[in-house]
mmCIF file of C-alpha atoms in Angstrom:
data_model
loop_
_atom_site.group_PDB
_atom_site.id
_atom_site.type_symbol
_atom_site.label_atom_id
_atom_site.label_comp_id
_atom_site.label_asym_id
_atom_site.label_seq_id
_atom_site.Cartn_x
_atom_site.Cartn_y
_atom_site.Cartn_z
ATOM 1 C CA UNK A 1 134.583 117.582 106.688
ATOM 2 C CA UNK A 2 135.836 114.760 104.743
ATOM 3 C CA UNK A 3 132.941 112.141 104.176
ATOM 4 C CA UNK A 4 133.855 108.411 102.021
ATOM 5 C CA UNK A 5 131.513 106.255 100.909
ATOM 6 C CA UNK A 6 132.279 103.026 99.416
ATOM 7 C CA UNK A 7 129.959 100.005 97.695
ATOM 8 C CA UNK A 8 130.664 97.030 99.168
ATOM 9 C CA UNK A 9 133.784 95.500 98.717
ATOM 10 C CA UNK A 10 135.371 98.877 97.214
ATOM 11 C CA UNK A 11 137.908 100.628 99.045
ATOM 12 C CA UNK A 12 137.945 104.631 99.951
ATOM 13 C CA UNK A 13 140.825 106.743 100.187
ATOM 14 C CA UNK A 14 142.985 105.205 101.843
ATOM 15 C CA UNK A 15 144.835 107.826 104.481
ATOM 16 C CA UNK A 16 148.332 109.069 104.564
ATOM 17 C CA UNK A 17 148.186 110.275 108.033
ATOM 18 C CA UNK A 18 147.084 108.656 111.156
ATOM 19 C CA UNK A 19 143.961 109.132 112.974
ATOM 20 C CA UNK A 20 141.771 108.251 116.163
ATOM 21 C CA UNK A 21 139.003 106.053 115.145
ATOM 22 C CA UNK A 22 135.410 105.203 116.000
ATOM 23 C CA UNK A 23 133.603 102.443 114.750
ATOM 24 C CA UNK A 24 129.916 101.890 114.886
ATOM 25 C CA UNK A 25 126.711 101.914 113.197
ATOM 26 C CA UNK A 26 126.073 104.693 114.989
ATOM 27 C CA UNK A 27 122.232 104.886 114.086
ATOM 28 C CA UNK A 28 120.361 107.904 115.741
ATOM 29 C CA UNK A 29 123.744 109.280 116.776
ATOM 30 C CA UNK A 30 122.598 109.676 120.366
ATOM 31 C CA UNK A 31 123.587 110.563 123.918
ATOM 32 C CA UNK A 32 125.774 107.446 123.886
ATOM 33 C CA UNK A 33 127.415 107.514 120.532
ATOM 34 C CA UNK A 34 128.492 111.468 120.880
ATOM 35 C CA UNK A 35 130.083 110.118 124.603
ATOM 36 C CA UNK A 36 132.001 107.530 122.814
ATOM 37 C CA UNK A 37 132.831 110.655 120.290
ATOM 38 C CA UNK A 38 133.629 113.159 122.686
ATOM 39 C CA UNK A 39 136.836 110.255 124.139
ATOM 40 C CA UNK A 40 137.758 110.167 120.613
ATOM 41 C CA UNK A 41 138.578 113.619 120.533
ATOM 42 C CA UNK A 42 140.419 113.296 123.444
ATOM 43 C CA UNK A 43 142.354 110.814 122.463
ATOM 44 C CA UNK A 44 143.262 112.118 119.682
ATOM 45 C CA UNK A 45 144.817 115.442 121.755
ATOM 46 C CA UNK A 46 146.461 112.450 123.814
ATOM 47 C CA UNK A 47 148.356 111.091 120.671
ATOM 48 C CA UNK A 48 149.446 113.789 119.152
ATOM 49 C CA UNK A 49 152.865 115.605 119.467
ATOM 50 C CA UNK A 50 151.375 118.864 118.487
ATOM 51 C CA UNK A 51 148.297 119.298 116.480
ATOM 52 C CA UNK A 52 145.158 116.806 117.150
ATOM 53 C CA UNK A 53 144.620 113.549 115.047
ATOM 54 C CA UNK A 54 141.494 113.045 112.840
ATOM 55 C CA UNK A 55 139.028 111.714 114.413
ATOM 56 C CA UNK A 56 137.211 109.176 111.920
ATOM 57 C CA UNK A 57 134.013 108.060 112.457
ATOM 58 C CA UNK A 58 133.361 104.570 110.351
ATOM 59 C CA UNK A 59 129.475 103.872 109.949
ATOM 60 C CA UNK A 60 127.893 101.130 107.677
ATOM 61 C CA UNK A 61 125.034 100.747 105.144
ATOM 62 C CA UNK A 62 123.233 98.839 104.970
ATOM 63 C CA UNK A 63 123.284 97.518 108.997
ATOM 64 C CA UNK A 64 125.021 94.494 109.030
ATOM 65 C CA UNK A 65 121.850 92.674 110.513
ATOM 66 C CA UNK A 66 119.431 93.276 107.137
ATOM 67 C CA UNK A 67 122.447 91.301 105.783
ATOM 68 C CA UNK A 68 123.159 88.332 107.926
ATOM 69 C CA UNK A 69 119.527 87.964 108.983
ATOM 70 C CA UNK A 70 117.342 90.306 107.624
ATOM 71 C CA UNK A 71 113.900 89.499 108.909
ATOM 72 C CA UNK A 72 115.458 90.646 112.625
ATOM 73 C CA UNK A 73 116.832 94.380 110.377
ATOM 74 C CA UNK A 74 115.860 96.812 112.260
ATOM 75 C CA UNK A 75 113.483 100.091 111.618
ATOM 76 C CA UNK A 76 116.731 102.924 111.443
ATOM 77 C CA UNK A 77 116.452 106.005 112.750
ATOM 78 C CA UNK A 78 118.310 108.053 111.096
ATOM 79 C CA UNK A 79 119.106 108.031 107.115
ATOM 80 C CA UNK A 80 122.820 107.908 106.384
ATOM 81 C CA UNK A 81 122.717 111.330 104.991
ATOM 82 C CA UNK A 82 121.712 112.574 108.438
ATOM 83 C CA UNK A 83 123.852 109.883 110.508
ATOM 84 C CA UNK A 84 126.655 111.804 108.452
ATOM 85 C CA UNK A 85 125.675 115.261 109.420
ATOM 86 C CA UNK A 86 124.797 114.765 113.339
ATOM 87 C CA UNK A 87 128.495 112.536 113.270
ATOM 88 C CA UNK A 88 129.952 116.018 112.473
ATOM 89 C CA UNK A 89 128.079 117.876 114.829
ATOM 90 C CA UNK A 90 129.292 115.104 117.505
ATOM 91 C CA UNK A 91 132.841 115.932 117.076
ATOM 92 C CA UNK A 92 134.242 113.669 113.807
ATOM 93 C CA UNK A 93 136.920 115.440 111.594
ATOM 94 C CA UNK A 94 135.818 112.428 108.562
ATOM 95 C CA UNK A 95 133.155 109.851 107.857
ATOM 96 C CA UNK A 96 133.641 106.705 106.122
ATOM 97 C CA UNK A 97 130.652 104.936 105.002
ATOM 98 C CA UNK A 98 131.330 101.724 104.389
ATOM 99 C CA UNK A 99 129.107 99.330 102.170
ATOM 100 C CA UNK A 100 128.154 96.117 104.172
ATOM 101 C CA UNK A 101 127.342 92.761 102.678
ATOM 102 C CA UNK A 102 127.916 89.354 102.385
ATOM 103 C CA UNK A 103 131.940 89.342 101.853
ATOM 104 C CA UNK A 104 132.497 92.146 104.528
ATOM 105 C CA UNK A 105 130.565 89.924 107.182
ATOM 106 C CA UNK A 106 132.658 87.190 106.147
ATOM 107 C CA UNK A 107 135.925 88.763 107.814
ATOM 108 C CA UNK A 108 137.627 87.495 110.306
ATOM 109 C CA UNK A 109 138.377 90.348 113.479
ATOM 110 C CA UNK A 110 142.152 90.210 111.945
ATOM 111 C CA UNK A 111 140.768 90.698 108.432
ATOM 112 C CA UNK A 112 138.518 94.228 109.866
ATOM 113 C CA UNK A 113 141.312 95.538 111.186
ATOM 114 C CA UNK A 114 144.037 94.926 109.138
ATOM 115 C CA UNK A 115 141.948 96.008 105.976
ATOM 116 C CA UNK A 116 139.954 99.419 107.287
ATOM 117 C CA UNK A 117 142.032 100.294 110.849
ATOM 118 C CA UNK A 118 145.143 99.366 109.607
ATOM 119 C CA UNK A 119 144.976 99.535 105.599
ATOM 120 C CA UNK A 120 142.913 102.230 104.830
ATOM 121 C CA UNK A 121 142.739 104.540 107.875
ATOM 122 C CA UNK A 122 146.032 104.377 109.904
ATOM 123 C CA UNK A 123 144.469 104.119 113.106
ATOM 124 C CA UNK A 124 146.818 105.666 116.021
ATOM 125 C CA UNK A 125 143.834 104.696 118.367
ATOM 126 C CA UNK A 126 140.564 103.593 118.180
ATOM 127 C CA UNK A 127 137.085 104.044 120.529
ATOM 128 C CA UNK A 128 134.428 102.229 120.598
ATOM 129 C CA UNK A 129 131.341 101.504 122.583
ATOM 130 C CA UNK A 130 131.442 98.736 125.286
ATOM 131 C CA UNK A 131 129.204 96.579 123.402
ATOM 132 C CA UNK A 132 131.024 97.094 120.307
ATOM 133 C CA UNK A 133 131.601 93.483 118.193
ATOM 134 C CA UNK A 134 133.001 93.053 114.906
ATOM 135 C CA UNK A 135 134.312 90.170 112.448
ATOM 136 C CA UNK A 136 132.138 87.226 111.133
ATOM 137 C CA UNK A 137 129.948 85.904 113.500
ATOM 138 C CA UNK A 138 130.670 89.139 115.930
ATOM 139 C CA UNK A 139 133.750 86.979 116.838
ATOM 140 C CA UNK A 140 135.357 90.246 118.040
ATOM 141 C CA UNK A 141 134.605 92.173 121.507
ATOM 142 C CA UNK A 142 136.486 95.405 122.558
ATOM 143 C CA UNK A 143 138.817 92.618 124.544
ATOM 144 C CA UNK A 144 139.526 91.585 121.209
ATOM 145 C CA UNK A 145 140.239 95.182 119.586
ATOM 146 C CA UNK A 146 142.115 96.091 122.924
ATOM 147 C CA UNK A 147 144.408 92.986 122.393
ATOM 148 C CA UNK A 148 144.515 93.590 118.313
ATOM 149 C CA UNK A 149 145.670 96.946 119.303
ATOM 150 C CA UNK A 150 148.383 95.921 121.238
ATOM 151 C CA UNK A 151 149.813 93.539 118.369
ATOM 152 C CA UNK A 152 149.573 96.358 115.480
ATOM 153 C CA UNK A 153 150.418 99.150 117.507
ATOM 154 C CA UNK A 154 147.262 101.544 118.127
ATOM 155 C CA UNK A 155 145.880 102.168 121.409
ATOM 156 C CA UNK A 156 142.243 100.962 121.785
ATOM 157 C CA UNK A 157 139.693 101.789 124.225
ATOM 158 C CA UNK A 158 135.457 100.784 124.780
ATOM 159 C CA UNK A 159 133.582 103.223 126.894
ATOM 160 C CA UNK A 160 130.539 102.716 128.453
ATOM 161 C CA UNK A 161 127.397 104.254 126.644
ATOM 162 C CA UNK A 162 125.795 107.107 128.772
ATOM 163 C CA UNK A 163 122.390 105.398 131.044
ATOM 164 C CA UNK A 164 120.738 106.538 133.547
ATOM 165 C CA UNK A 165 121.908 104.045 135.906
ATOM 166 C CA UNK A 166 119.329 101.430 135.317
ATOM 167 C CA UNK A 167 119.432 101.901 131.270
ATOM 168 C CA UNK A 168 122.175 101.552 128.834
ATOM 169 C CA UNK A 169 121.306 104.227 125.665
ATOM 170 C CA UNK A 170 121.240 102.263 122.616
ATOM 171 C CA UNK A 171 119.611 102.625 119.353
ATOM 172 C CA UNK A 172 117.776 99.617 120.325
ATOM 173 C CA UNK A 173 116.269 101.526 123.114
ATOM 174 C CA UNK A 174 115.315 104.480 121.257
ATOM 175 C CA UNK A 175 113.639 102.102 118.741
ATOM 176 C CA UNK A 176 111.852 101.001 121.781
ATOM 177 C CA UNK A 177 110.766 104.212 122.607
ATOM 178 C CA UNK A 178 109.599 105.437 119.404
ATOM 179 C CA UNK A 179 107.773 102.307 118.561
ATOM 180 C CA UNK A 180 105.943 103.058 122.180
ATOM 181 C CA UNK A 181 105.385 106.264 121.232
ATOM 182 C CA UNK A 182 106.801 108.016 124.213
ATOM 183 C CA UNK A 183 108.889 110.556 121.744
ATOM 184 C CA UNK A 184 109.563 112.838 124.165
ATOM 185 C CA UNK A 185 112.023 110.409 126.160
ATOM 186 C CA UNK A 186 113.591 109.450 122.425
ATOM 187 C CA UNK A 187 114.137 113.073 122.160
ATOM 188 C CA UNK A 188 115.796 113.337 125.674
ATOM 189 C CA UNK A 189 118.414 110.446 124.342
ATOM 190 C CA UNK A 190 118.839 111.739 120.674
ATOM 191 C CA UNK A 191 119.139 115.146 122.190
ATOM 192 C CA UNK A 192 116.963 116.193 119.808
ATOM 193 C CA UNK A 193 113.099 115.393 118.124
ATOM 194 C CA UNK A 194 113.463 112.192 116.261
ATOM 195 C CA UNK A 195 111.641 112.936 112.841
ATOM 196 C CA UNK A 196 110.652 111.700 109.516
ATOM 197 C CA UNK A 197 111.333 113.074 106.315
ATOM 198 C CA UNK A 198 109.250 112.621 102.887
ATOM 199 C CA UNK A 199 108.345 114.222 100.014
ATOM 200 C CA UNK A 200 103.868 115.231 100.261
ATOM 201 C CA UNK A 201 102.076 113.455 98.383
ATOM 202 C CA UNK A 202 98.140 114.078 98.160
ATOM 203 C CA UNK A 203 96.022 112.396 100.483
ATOM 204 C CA UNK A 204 91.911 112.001 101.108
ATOM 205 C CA UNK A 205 91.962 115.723 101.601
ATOM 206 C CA UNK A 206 89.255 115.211 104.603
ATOM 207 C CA UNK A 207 91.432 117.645 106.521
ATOM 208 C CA UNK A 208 90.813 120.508 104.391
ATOM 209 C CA UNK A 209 87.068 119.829 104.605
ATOM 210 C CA UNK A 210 87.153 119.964 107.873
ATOM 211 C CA UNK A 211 89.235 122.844 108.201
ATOM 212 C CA UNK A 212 92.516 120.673 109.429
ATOM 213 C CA UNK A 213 94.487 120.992 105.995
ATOM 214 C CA UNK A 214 97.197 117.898 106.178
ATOM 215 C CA UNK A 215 100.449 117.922 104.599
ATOM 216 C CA UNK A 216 100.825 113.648 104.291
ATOM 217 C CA UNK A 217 103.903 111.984 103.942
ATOM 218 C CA UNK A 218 104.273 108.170 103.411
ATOM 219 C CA UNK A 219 106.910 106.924 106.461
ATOM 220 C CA UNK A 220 109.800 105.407 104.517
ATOM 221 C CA UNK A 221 110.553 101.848 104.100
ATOM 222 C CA UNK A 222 112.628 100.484 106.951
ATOM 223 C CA UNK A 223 112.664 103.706 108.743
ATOM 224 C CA UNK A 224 111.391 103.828 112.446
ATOM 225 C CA UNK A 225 107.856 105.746 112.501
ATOM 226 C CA UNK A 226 106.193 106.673 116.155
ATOM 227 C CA UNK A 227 103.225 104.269 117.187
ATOM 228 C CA UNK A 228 99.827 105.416 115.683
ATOM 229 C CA UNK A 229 98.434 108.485 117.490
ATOM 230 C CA UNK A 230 98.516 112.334 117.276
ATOM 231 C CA UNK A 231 101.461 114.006 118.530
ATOM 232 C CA UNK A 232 103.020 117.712 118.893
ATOM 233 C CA UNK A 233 106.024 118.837 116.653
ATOM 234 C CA UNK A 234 107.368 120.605 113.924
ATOM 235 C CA UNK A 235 107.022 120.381 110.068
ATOM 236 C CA UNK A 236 110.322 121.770 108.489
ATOM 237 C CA UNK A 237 110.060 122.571 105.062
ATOM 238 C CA UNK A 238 113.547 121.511 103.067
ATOM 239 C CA UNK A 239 112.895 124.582 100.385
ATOM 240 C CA UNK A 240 112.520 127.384 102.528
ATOM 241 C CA UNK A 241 113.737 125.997 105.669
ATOM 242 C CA UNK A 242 110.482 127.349 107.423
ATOM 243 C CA UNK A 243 109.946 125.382 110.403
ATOM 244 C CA UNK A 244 106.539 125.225 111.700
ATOM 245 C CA UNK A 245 104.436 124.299 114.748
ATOM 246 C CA UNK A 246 101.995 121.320 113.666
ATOM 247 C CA UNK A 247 99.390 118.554 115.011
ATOM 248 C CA UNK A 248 100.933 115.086 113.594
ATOM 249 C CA UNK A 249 98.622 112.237 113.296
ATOM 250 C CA UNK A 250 100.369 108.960 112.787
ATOM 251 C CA UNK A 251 98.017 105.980 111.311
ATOM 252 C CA UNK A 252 95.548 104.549 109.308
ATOM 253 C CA UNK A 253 92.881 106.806 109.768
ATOM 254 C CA UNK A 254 90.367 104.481 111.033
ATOM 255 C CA UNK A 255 87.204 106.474 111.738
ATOM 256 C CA UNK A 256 87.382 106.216 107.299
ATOM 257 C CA UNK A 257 88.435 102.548 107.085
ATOM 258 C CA UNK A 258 91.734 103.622 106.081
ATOM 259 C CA UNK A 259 94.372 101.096 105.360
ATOM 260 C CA UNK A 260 97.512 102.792 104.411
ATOM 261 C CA UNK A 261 99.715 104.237 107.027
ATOM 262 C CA UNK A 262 100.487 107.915 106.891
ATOM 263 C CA UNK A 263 102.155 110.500 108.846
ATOM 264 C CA UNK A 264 99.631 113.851 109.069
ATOM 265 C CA UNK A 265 100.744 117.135 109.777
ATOM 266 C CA UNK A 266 98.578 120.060 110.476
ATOM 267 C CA UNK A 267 100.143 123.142 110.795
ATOM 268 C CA UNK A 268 98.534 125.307 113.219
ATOM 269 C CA UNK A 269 96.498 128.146 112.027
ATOM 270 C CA UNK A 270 97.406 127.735 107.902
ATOM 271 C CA UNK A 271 94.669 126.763 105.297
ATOM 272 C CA UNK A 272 97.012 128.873 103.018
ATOM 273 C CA UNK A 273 100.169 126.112 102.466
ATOM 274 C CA UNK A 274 100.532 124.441 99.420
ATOM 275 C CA UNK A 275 103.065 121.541 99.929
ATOM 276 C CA UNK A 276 102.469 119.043 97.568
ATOM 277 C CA UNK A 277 105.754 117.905 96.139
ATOM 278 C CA UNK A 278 107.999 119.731 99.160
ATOM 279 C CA UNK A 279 110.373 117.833 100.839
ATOM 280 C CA UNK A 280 109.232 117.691 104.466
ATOM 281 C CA UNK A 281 111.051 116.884 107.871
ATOM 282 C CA UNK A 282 108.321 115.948 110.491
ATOM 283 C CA UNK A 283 109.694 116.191 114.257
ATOM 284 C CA UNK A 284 107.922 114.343 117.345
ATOM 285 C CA UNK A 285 107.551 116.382 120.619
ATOM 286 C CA UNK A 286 105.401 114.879 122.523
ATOM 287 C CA UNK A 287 102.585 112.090 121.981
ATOM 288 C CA UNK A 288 98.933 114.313 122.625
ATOM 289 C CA UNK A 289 96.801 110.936 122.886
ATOM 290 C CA UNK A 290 96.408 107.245 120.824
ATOM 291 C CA UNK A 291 94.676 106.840 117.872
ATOM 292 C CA UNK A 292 90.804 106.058 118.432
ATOM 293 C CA UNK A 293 88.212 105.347 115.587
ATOM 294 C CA UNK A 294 85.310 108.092 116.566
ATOM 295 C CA UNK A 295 81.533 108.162 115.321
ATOM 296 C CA UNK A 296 80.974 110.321 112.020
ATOM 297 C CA UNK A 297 83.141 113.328 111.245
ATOM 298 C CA UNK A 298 81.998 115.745 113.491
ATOM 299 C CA UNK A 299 83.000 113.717 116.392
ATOM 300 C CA UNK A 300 86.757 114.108 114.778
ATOM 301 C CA UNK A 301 86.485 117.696 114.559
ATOM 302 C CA UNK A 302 85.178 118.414 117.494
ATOM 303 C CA UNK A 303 88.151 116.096 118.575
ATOM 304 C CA UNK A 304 90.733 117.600 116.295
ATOM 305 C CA UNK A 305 90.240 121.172 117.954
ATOM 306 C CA UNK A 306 91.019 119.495 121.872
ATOM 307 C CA UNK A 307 93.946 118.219 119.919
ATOM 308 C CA UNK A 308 95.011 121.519 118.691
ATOM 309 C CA UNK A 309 94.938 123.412 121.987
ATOM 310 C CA UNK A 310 96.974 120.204 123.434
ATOM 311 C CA UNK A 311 99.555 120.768 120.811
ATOM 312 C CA UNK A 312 99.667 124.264 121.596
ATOM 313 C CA UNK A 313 100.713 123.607 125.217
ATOM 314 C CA UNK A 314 103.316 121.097 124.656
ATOM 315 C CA UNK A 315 105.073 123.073 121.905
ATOM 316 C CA UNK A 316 104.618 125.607 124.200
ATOM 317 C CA UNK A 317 103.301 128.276 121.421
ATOM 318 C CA UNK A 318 100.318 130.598 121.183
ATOM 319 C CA UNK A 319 100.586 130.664 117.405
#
C-alpha cells in the first residue's frame, strides 16, 4: 500500500490515475469508518470499466480541532501510524496524510476540493460519512460535496455511520466510552481492544515487593487513556511480538499518595520479565473494578490477588 504524508501546506504525489476517495479523520478507524470504507470499495468496482479504482483514504494530523480551537482537541485514539495500518486492513488501496493547520483551515469547500479531490488525487468518486464537513468554518456538508461533485464531474456519496439504532458510532462516542471506562463496549465499536502503547520506564517498584511485578508506561500526551481502575487485557511486546495476558491498573496509585498517572501491567504468573526500555502495546478487555485507596499494603495484596483471579475469567485464561 501506497501511504503520503505531507507537512502542512506541502503537496504529495499528485496521481495520474483516478480513484474513489474517502475523506475523514478517521480516528479509531471503527465500525463506522470501515462501513463508509467498505462503499468505497464498491464504488470503486461501480466506476470502473474493468479493473477497480484506488480507493484513497485521506486522514489529517494534527485534527483540525487542536488547530482552530485547541483547548476543545480531543484525546485520539489511535496514533497516525496505527490509523494508517487499521485504514489498510479496512479496505484502502493508499493513504494520504495530510498536514493540517492554519492555511488548510482557511479553505474555502471549492478550495478542498479543487486542490486534494481534484488536483492531487483525481477523484472519480468520493465517500464520506453523513456527518462529514469540510472548508473553513465547516462551511461544507456532504450536500455540498454531492453538489461539488456534480459541477467537477465525480460522483459523491455520505453514508450513514453504523449505530445501533439509538447510537450513531463516532470517535466521539468511543472517547466517551473509554473515558467511562466501559472498554469492553469501545472494543465492540473498534472491533478490537483499544490500547496504549509506550516505551517502560521504571516505576516505585512496589509491585515486585509485593509479588505483582509492573511493567509502567506513561499514557501519551493527547492520547485517550481508560478512566482510573484495574482492568483485564493484554501486554504485547513490540520486540518479540509476545502477547501476554495481564492485570492493568490505570491511575495514580493512591493508597501511596501517588500523583503521576500511569498505566500498570501485571502479567499473570511472571516475576521473570525484564521490560524496561521495550516498547509496549497495552490492550483493555474489560474494566475488573475502580480505583480505591485501601489501608496499608497488605490490604492491596490481599486485593491484588481477587483482582488476578477476576482477570483470569474475563480473559478467559487459566494461565
Amino acid at each position: 500500500m501506497n501511504v503520503w504524508r505531507a507537512s502542512e501546506g506541502a503537496r504529495t504525489r499528485p496521481r495520474t490515475d483516478p480513484s474513489v476517495v474517502s475523506v475523514g479523520v478517521f480516528d479509531g478507524v471503527h465500525v463506522g469508518h470501515r462501513h463508509v470504507l467498505a462503499r468505497a470499495r464498491e464504488r470503486a468496482a461501480e466506476l470502473s470499466a474493468g479493473s477497480p479504482l484506488d480507493v484513497v483514504a485521506v486522514t489529517f494530523d494534527p485534527h483540525p480541532t487542536a488547530v482552530f480551537a485547541p483547548d476543545r482537541a480531543p484525546a485520539m485514539l489511535t496514533s497516525v501510524e496505527q490509523r494508517v495500518a487499521l485504514l489498510e486492513e479496512a479496505g484502502a488501496d493508499e493513504v494520504r496524510v495530510l498536514g493540517f493547520g492554519a492555511e488548510m483551515a482557511s479553505w474555502s469547500p471549492d478550495e478542498f476540493v479543487e486542490r486534494i479531490l481534484l488536483g492531487e488525487l483525481r477523484a472519480a468518486g468520493v465517500v464520506v460519512g453523513a456527518n462529514f464537513t469540510y472548508g473553513s468554518r465547516a462551511a461544507g456538508d456532504v450536500e455540498t460535496l454531492i453538489a461539488s461533485g456534480r459541477e467537477h464531474g465525480f460522483a459523491a456519496e455520505g453514508v450513514a455511520l453504523d449505530g445501533d439504532g439509538e447510537t450513531v458510532y463516532s470517535s466521539t462516542y468511543v472517547r466517551s466510552l473509554v473515558a467511562e471506562g466501559d472498554v469492553a463496549e469501545a472494543a465492540r465499536v473498534l472491533e478490537r481492544p483499544h490500547s496504549v502503547r509506550g516505551v517502560v520506564v521504571e516505576g516505585d517498584k512496589r509491585g515486585r515487593q509485593m509479588g505483582f511485578p509492573t511493567a509502567n508506561v506513561l499514557p501519551p500526551v493527547g492520547f485517550a487513556v481508560p478512566a482510573d481502575g484495574v482492568y483485564a487485557g493484554w501486554l504485547r511486546r513490540h520486540d518479540t511480538g509476545d502477547v501476554l495476558p495481564a492485570a492493568i491498573s490505570v491511575g495514580s496509585n493512591p493508597t501511596f499518595d501517588g500523583s503521576q498517572r500511569r498505566v500498570e501491567s501485571y502479567v499473570l504468573d511472571r516475576d521473570d520479565l525484564e521490560l524496561y526500555g521495550v516498547d509496549v502495546e497495552v490492550s483493555f478487555v474489560a474494566r475488573v473494578r475502580g480505583q480505591v485507596r485501601f489501608d496499608g499494603m497488605d490490604a492491596l495484596v490481599e486485593q491484588m490477588r481477587r483482582d488476578v483471579v477476576d482477570v483470569r475469567e474475563a480473559l478467559g485464561t487459566t494461565v
